[in-house]
Structures are given as structure tokens and as C-alpha cells.
Tab-separated table of C-alpha atoms in Angstrom:
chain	number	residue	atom	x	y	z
Q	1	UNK	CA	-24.270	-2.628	31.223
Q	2	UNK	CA	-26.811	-3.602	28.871
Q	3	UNK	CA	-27.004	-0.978	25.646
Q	4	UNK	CA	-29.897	-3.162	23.597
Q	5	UNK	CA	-32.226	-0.305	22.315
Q	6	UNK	CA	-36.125	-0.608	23.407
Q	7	UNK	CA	-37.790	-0.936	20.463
Q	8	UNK	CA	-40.746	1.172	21.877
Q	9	UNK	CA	-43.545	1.495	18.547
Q	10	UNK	CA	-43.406	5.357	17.615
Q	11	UNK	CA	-45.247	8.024	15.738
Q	12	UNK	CA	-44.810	6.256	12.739
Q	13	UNK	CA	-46.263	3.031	13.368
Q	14	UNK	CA	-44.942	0.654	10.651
Q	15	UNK	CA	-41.218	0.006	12.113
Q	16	UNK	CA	-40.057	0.754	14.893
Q	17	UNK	CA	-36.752	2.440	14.431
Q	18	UNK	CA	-36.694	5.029	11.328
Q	19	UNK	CA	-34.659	4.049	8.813
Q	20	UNK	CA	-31.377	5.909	9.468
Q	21	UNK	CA	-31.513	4.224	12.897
Q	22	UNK	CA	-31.889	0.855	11.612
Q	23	UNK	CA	-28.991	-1.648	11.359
Q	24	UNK	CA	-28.687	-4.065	8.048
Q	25	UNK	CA	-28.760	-7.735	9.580
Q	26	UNK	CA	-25.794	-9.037	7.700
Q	27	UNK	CA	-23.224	-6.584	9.442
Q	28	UNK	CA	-19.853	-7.689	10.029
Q	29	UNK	CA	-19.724	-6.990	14.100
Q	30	UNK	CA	-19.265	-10.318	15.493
Q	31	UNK	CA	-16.203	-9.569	17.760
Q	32	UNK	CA	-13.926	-13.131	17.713
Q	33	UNK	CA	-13.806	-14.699	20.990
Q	34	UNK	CA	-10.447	-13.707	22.374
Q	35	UNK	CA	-7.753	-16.352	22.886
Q	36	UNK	CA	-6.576	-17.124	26.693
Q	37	UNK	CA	-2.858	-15.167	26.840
Q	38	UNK	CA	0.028	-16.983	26.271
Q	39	UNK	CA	1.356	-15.364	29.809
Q	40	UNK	CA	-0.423	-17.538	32.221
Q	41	UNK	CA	-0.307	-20.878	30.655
Q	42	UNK	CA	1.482	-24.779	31.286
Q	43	UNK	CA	2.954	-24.981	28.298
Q	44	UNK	CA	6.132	-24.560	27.602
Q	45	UNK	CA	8.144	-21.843	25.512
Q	46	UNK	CA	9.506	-23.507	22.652
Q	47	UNK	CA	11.552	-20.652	21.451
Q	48	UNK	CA	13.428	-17.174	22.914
Q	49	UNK	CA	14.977	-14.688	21.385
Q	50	UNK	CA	18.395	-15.067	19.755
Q	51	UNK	CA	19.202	-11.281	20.142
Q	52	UNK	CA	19.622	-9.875	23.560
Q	53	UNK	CA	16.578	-8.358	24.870
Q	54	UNK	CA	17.178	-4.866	26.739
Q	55	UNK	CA	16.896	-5.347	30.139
Q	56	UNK	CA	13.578	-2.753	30.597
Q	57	UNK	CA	12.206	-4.577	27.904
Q	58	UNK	CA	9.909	-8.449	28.677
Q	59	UNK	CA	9.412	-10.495	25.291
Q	60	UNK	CA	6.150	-10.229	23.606
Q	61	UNK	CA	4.249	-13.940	23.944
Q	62	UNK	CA	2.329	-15.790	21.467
Q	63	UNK	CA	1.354	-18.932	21.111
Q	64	UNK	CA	2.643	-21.852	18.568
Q	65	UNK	CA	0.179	-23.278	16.373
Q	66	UNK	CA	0.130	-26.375	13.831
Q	67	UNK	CA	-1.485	-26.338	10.444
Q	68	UNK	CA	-1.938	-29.965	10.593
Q	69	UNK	CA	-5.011	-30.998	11.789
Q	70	UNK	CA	-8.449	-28.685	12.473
Q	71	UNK	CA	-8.868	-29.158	15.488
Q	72	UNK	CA	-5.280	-29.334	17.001
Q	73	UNK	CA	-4.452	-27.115	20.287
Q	74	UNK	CA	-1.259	-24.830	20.305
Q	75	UNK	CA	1.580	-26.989	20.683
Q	76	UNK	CA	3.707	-24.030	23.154
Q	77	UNK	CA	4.250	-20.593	23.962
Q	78	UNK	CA	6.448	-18.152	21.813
Q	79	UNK	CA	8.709	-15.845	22.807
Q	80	UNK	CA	8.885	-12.577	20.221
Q	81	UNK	CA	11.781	-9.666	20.292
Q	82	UNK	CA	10.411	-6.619	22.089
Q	83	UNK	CA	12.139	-4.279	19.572
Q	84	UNK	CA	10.614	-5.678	16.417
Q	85	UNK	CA	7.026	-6.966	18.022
Q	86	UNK	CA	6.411	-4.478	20.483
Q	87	UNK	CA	7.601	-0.802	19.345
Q	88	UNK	CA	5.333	2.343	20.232
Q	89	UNK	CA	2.275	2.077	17.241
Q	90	UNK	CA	3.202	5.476	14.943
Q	91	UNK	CA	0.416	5.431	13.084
Q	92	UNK	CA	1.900	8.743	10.792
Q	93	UNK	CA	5.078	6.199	9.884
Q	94	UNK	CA	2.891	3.054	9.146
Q	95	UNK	CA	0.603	6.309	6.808
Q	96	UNK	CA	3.904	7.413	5.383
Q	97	UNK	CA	4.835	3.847	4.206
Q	98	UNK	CA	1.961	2.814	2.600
Q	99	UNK	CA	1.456	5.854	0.438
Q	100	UNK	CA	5.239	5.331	-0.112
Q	101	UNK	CA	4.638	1.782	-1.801
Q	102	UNK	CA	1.492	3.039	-3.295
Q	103	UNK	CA	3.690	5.748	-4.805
Q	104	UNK	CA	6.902	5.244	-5.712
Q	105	UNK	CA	6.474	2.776	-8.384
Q	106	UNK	CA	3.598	5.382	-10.229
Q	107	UNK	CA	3.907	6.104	-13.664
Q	108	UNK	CA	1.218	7.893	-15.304
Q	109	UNK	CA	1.280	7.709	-19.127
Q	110	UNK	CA	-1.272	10.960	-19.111
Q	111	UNK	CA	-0.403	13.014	-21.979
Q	112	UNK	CA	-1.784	15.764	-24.134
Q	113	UNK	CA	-0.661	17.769	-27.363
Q	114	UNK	CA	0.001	21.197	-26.968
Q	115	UNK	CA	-0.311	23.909	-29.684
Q	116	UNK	CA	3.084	22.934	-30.997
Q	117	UNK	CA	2.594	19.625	-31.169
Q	118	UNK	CA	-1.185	19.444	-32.705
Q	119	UNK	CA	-1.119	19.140	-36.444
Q	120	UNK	CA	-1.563	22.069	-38.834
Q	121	UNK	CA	-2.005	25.881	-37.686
Q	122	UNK	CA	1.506	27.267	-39.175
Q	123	UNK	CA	-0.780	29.456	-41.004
Q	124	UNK	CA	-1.865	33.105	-39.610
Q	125	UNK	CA	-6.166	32.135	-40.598
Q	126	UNK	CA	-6.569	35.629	-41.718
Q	127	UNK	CA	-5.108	39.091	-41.465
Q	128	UNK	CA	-3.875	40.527	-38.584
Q	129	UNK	CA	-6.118	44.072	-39.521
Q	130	UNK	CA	-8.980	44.330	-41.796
Q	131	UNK	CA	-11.160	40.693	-41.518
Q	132	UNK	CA	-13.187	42.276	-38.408
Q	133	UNK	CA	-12.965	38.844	-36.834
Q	134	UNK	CA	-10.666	38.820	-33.431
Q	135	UNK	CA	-7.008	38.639	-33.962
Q	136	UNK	CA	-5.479	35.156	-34.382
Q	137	UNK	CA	-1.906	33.660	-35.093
Q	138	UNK	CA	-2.774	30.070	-35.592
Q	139	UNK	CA	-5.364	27.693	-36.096
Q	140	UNK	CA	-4.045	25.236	-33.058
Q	141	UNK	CA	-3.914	27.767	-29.829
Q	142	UNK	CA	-5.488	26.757	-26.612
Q	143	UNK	CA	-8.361	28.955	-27.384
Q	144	UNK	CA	-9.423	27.504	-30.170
Q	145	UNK	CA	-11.571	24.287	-30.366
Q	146	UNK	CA	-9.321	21.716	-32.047
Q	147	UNK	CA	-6.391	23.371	-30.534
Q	148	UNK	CA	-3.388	22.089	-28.542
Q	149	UNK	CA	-3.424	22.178	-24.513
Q	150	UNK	CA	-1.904	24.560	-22.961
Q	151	UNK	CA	-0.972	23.275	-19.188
Q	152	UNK	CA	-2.136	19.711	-19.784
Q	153	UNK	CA	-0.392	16.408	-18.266
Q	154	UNK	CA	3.015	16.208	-20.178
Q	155	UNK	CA	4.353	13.026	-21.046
Q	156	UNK	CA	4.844	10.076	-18.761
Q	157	UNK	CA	5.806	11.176	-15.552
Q	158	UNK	CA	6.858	9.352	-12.462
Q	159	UNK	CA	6.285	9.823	-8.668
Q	160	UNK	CA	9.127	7.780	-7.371
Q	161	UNK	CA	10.413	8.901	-4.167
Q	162	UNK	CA	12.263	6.849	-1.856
Q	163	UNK	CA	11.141	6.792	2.596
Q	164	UNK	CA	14.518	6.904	4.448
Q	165	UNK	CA	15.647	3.791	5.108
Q	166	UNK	CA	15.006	3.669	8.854
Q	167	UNK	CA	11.692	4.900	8.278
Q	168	UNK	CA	10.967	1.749	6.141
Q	169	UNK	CA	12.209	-0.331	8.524
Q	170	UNK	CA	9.837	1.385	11.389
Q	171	UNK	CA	7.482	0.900	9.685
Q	172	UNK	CA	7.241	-3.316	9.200
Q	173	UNK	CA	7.978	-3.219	13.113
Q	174	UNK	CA	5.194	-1.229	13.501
Q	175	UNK	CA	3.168	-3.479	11.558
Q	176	UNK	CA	3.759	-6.434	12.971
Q	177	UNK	CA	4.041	-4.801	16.269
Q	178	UNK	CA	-0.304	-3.999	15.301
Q	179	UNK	CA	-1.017	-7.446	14.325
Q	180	UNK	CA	0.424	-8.577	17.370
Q	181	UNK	CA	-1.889	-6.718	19.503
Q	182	UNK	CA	-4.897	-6.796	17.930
Q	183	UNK	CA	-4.778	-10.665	17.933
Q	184	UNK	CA	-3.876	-10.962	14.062
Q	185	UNK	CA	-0.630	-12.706	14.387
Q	186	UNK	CA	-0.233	-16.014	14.184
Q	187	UNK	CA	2.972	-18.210	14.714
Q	188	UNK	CA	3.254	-21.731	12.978
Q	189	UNK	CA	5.599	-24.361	13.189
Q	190	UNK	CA	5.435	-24.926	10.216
Q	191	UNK	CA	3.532	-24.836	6.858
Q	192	UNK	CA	2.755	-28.994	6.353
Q	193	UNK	CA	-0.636	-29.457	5.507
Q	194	UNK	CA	-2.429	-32.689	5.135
Q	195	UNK	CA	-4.153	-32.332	1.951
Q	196	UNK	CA	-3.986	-30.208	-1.539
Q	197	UNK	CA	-7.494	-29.704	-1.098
Q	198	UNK	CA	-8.658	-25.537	-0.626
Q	199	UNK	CA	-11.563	-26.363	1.432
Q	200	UNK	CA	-9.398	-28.341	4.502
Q	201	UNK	CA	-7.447	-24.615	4.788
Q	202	UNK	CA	-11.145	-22.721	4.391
Q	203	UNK	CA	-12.559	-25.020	7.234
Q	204	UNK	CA	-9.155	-24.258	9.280
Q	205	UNK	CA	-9.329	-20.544	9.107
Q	206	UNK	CA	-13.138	-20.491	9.532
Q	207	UNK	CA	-13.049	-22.636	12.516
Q	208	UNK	CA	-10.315	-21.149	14.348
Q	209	UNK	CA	-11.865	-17.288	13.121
Q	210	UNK	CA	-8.640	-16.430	11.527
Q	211	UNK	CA	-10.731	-13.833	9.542
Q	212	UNK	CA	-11.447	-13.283	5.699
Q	213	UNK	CA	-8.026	-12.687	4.876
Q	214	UNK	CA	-4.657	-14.827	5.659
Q	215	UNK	CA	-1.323	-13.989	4.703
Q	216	UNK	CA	1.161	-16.731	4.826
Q	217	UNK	CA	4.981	-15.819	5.391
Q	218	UNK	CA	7.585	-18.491	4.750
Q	219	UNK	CA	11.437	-17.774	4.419
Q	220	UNK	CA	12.946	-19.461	1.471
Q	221	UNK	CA	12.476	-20.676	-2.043
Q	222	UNK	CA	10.415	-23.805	-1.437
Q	223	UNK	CA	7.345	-24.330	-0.377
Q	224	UNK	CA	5.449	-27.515	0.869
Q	225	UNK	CA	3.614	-28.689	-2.943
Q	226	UNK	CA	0.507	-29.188	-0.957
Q	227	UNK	CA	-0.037	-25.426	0.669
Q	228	UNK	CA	1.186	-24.126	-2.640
Q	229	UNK	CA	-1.827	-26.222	-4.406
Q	230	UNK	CA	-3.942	-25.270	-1.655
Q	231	UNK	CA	-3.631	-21.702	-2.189
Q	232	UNK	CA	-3.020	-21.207	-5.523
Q	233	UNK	CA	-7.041	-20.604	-6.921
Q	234	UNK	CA	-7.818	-18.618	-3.185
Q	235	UNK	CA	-7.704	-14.886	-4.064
Q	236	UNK	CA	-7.685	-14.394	-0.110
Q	237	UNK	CA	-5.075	-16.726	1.293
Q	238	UNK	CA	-2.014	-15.799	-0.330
Q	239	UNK	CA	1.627	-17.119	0.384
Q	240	UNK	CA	4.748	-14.597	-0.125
Q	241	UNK	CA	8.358	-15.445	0.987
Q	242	UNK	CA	9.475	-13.445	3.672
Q	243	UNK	CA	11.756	-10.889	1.656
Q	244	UNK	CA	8.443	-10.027	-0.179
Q	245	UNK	CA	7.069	-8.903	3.158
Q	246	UNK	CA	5.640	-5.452	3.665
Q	247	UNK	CA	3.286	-3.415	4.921
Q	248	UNK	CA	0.646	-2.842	2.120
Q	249	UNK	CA	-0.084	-6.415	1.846
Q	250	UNK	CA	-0.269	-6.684	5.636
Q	251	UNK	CA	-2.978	-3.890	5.891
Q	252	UNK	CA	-4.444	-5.800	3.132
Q	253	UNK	CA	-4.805	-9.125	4.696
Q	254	UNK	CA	-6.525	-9.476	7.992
Q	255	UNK	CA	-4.592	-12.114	9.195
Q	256	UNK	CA	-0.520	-12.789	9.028
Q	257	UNK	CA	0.877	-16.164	9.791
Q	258	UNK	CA	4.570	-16.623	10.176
Q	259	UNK	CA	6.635	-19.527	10.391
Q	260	UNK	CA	9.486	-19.895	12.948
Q	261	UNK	CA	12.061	-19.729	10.910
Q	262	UNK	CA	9.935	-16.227	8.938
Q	263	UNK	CA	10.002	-14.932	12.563
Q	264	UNK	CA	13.649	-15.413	13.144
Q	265	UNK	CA	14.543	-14.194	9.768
Q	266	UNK	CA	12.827	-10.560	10.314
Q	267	UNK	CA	14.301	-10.106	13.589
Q	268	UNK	CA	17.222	-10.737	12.354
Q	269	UNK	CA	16.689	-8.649	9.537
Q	270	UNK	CA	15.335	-5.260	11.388
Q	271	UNK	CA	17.225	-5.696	14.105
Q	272	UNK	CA	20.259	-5.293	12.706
Q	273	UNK	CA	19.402	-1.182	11.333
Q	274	UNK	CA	18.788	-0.420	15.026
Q	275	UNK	CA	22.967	-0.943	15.785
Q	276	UNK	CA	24.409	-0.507	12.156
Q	277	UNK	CA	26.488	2.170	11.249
Q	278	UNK	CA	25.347	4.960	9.016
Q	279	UNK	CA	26.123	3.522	5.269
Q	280	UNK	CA	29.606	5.131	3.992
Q	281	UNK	CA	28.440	4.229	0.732
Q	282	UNK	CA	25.499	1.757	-0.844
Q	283	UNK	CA	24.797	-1.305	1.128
Q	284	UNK	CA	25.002	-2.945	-2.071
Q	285	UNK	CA	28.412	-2.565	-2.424
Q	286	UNK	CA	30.674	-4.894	-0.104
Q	287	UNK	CA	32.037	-3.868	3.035
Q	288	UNK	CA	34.528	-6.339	4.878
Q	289	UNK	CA	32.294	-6.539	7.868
Q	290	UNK	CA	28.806	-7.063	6.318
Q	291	UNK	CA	28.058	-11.065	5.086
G	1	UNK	CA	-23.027	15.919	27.091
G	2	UNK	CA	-25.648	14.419	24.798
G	3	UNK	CA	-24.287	11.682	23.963
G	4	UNK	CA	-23.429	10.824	27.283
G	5	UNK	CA	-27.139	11.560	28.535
G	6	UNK	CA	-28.052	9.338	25.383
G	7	UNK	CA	-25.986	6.360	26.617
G	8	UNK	CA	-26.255	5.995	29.929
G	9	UNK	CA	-30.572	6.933	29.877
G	10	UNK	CA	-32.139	4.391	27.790
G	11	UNK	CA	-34.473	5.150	24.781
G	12	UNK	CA	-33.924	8.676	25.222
G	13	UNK	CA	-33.096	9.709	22.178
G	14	UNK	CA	-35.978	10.499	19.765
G	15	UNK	CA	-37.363	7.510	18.022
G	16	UNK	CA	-38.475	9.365	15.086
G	17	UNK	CA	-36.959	11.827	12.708
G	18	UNK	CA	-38.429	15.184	12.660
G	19	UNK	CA	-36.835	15.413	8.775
G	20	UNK	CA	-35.829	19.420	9.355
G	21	UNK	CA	-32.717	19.309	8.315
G	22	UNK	CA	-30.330	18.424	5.124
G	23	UNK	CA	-33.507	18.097	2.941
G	24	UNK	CA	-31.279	16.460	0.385
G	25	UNK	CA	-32.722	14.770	-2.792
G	26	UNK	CA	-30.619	11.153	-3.151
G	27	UNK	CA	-32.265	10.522	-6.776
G	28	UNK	CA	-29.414	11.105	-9.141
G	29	UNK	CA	-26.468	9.835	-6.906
G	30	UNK	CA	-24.216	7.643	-9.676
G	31	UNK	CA	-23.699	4.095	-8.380
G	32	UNK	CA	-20.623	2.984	-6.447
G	33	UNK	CA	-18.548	1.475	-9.139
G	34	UNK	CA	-18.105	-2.768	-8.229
G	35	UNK	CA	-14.473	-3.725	-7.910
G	36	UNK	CA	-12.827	-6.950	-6.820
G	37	UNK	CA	-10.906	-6.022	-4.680
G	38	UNK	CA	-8.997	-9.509	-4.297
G	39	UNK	CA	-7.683	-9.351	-8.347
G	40	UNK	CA	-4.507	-11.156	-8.630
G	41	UNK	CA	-2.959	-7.793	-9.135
G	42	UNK	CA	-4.370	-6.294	-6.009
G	43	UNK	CA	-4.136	-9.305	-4.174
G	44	UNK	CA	-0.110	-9.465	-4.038
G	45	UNK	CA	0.275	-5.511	-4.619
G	46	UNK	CA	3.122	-3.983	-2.626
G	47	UNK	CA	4.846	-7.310	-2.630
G	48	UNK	CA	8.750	-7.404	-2.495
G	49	UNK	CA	8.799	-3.702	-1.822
G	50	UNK	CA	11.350	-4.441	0.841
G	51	UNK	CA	13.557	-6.634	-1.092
G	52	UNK	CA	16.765	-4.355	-0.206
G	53	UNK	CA	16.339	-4.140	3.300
G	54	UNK	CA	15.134	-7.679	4.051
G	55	UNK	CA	16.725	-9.485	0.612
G	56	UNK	CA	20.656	-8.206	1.200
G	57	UNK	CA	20.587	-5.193	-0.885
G	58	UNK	CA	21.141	-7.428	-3.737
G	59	UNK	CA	18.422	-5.350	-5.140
G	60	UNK	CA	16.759	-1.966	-4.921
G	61	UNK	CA	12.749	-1.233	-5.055
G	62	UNK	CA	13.651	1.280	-8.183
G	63	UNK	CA	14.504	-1.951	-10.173
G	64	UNK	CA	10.920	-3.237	-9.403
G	65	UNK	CA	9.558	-0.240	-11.363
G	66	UNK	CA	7.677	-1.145	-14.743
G	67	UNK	CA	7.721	1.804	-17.387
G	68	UNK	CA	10.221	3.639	-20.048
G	69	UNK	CA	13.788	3.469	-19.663
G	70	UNK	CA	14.244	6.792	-19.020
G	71	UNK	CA	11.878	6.558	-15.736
G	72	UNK	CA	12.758	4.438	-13.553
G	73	UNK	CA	13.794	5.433	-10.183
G	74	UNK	CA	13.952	9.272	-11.629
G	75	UNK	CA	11.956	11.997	-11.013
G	76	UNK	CA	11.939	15.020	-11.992
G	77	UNK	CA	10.286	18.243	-13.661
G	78	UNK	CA	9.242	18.031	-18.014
G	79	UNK	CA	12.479	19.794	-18.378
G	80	UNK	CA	14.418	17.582	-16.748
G	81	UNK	CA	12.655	14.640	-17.888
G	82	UNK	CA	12.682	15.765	-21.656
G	83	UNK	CA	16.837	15.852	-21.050
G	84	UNK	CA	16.971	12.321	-19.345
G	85	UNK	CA	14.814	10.908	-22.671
G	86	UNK	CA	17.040	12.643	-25.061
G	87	UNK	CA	20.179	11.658	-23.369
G	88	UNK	CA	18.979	7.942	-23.033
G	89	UNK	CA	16.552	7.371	-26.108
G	90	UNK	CA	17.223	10.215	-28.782
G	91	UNK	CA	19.188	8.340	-30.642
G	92	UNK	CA	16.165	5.988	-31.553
G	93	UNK	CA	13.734	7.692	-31.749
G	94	UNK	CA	11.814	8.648	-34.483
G	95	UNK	CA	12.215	11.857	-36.389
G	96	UNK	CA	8.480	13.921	-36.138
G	97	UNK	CA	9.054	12.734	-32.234
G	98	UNK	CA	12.629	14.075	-31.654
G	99	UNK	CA	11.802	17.355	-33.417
G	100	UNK	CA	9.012	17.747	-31.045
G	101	UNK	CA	11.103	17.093	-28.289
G	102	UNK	CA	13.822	19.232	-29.302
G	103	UNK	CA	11.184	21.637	-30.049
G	104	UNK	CA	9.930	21.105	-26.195
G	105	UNK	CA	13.192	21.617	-24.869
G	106	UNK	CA	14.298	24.506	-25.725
G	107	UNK	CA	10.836	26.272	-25.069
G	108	UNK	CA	10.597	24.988	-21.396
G	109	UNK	CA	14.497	26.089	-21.251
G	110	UNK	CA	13.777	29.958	-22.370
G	111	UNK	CA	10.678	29.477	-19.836
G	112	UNK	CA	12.319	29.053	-16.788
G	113	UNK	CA	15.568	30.774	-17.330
G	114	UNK	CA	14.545	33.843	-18.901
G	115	UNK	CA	11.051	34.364	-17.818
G	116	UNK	CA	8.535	35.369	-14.809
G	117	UNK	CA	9.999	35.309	-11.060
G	118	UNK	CA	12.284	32.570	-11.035
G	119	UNK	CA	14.848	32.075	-13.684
């Protein structure tokens, strides 16, 4: 059904839509062209799941792309845990998590003097009786100009609260779970690129409508020199290991790529809090069973 | 049932504005302030909030926190922050300060334990 708008001349005469109809002709609307699925294609699937899948559950299907050339077509089909990549979207947990991070590490340095603390004004300023001025005790109370604050910010003060641990953990599966299905996710082989140079990862992302914003996950201390070169002056491709993964960053960025080895590391990872045990005591203290 | 009429019927809603209602005056709205959003700081903000449950537990978010001793990973009311600082940094601080704080304490102690509806 076509919705184009007849731009019929009106009362008005000089344009033809009034101005809070009108539409600005740089606006970000260009939909990207959706990708065939993964479901109903030749190639084969070049990984599955290492944990058992419940039996209700079908793995979530991606394809596997290569950062090595522009133009190069997805070498195979990935499978992705159902638990981790395909939970129920609760949008409240994935709210609750972010204003968590935004949160807990807060410390606001907002403070003000009160009467006590404001220099001076030991002194009564004049008799109780007798000056016909109104009755004062000191020089430095809230009423007076120059005076201390009475119910002002006190001191630094933190906001640090901590999300139950389970919640946390919802809420990266939830995450991911949303970049999955809104076409966000990408899954790489791995993160060898051909050249230092910024512009051959620009031309990459623009040509294969990535979006503005990547976010490359890699598990491990070292990176390939040439995608850490690559990335280091781009303020909107950034690279994080994959313990620094959360979900304020991946609200931030429009795009996530993962490598294989990121993807197996998080389902590993979140898997595990769906069948621990509840902790007896800190998980940073050893237990037998734990690695 | 507008808004369906005014989707499915083309160019049926009204091509000009009548300018009847919300006759507000836009002169002296203060300019959105311009921020990059992509700073380095914003950029990687949030990053390695997860380092216990994805990192081992070798570490906890609290130790991520940047700010005075006595703050990190506690919160609390003044009182009970005033106590932590005293506990943790009265012994170097200096003298004007501590008096101030001692002064502090024991005001917001006789505050809420002796006075108004909770004590």
C-alpha cells in the first residue's frame, strides 16, 4: 500500500506542506536491506552448541562472516545457545541494568557549608531585647545572606548499589538476545584484517551497512596489531575484551561483532548461573568444585 | 479512529494549520547544549562492569569505583558516612576538618535519636 503524501498546493501557496508537516531531507530512515536467514541456506554450520540445548528449545542461526576482504560472502551458518541468544526481551531488566551501571559507580563531590561550618557568627550581632531589629543568634544562620546552608548536599556521597546477581546476568542475555533479532549481531571468525589502515574497516562497515557504531568483542589479552591500529583514532569502532562486555556499551554501539571463540566464552559464562547453586559464601573465595 | 481514517484515505488530513491552538512564543528557548557524544570517556563507559561474573570473580565492580577511601562500594546516610570517614581517615586528617566533623557527628546523632518521629 502506497502511503506517499499528495503534495496537493494549499491555502498557503508557497510550500506545500506547512512546516510542522514537513520532513528535513537528511533524516536517518533508510531501513538496511535485510540479510537472507541463515535457516534456509547451502552452507554449512560450522559450529553447534557445546552445552545441551533443551529439547523445546531450536538454536538461534546466524551467519559467519570474515573481516578479510570487502567484499567476501559469509563463509557458513552459526549455530547460537537458545538460553543466552534467544531469552524472552524484558525490557524493565535490560532498564534496571543500565541505570545500575550508570549508578553504582556515582560519586557526587556536591557539598555546601552549613551554619556551623561557615566562618565567623559565634557572636550574638546585637541584643536579644532593646535594638528593635528582629531577634538574631548569629551572623551565619540560613536566613541570613552570607550564611551557612541549612539542608544543602553534604559531603561526597555515593549511589552504589549492587543488581542481584542473576539479574545482571539476565540482563547481557537479554541484550544480546536484542541484537540478535534486530539484525545487529554479527559473528566473525576471526578479527585478521588486511591492513592498519582506518579507512579499509570504514569502507567494510559502510558497505556491508553495519551502521554508525561497531563494537568489537574478542576474548583474551591479545589482539591482532593491525585491528588494534585500525581502531585506535575511531571514536565509533571500539574493541573491548569479552570480560569488559556489558550492556551500556551495547546500547551504545549499534552494532556488536563477536568472535567465535567471544561467543563460546559468554555461553559458557551465563550459562553456567542458570544451574549453579546458590553461593554459600563469595564466589571469590574457592570452593572445591568451581575452577 | 482518526488516525485510521487518516491512513487508509489519502490526503485527508488538513494540509494547512489553522494555528488555534498552543499559541506558544519559541523566542527565548536556550540552545541545546553540543556534546560529543563519542568522547573517549563516553565511548568505553560501562566497560568491565561485569568483570565478576564474566572475569572469575577475581574481582568485584565496587573495586572499579574511583573516589575517597571511605566510599567505595558503601552507601549510606551523612551519619553513617561521617562514622565510616572518621573510622578510616580521622587519623589524618587535618585539625579545623576533624573538629567539624566531630562537630557534625554528634549533631546528626542528637537529630535522629532524640528528635521528631523517628529516633
Amino acid at each position: 500500500m502506497d502511503f506517499s503524501p499528495q503534495f496537493i498546493s494549499s491555502v498557503s501557496g508557497e510550500s506545500a506542506l506547512p512546516s510542522n508537516l514537513r520532513l528535513p531531507p537528511n533524516l536517518i530512515g533508510v531501513a538496511p536491506q535485510k540479510r537472507a536467514s541463515p535457516s534456509g541456506s547451502d552452507l554449512p554450520v560450522l559450529r553447534r552448541c557445546e552445552a545441551d540445548i533443551p529439547a523445546h528449545l531450536a538454536p538461534a542461526q546466524t551467519w559467519l562472516e570474515s573481516l578479510g576482504s570487502r567484499d567476501s560472502e559469509p563463509l557458513g551458518v552459526v549455530d547460537l545457545h537458545p538460553d543466552v541468544f534467544s531469552v524472552p526481551l524484558r525490557l524493565d531488566i535490560l532498564h534496571a541494568v543500565e541505570v545500575w551501571q550508570r549508578n553504582f559507580k556515582r560519586i557526587s563531590h556536591a557539598k555546601v557549608k552549613s551554619r556551623a561550618e561557615v566562618s565567623g557568627g559565634g557572636r550574638k550581632p546585637w541584643n536579644q531585647k532593646g535594638s528593635g531589629r528582629a531577634r538574631h543568634g548569629s551572623i551565619r544562620s540560613p536566613l541570613w545572606r552570607g550564611g551557612g546552608v541549612a539542608h544543602g548536599p553534604r559531603g561526597p556521597s555515593s549511589y552504589y548499589y549492587m543488581l542481584p546477581m542473576k539479574v545482571r546476568v539476565q540482563g547481557l542475555k537479554i541484550a544480546l538476545t536484542a541484537k540478535l533479532a534486530q539484525d545487529y549481531l554479527h559473528i566473525v571468525d576471526s578479527l585478521e584484517i588486511p591492513t592498519p589502515d582506518p579507512h579499509y574497516l570504514l569502507d567494510l562497515v559502510k558497505h556491508r551497512q553495519w551502521g554508525d557504531s561497531i563494537l568489537i568483542v574478542d576474548v583474551g589479552d591479545e589482539f591482532p596489531q593491525n585491528i588494534l591500529k585500525a581502531t585506535e583514532d575511531m571514536k565509533t569502532v571500539n574493541i573491548i575484551p569479552a570480560i569488559g562486555l556489558n550492556v551500556h556499551s551495547m546500547l551504545k554501539h549499534e552494532s556488536l561483532v563477536l568472535t567465535l571463540e567471544a561467543v563460546k566464552f559468554l555461553e559458557k559464562k551465563l550459562l553456567w548461573h542458570d544451574v549453579r547453586y546458590v553461593p554459600l559464601y563469595p564466589f571469590k573465595l574457592p570452593y572445591s568444585d568451581l575452577p | 479512529m482518526s488516525v485510521f481514517g487518516g491512513v487508509f484515505r489519502q490526503s485527508s488530513a488538513r494540509l494547512f494549520s489553522t494555528g488555534t491552538c498552543a499559541r506558544t512564543r519559541m523566542h527565548a528557548v536556550p540552545k541545546l547544549r553540543e556534546l560529543d557524544r563519542w568522547t573517549e570517556k563516553r565511548g568505553v563507559f560501562g566497560v568491565y562492569d561485569n568483570i565478576g561474573i564474566l572475569g572469575d570473580f577475581k574481582a568485584h565492580p565496587k573495586d572499579l569505583i574511583r573516589g575517597p577511601v571511605w566510599l567505595r562500594g558503601f552507601s549510606g546516610n551523612e551519619l553513617q558516612r561521617l562514622i565510616r570517614k572518621k573510622r578510616m581517615v580521622g587519623g589524618r586528617m587535618l585539625t579545623e576538618d576533624k573538629h567539624s566533623l566531630d562537630k557534625r557527628i554528634s549533631f546528626l546523632y542528637r537529630r535522629f535519636n532524640r528528635y521528631g518521629k523517628h529516633r
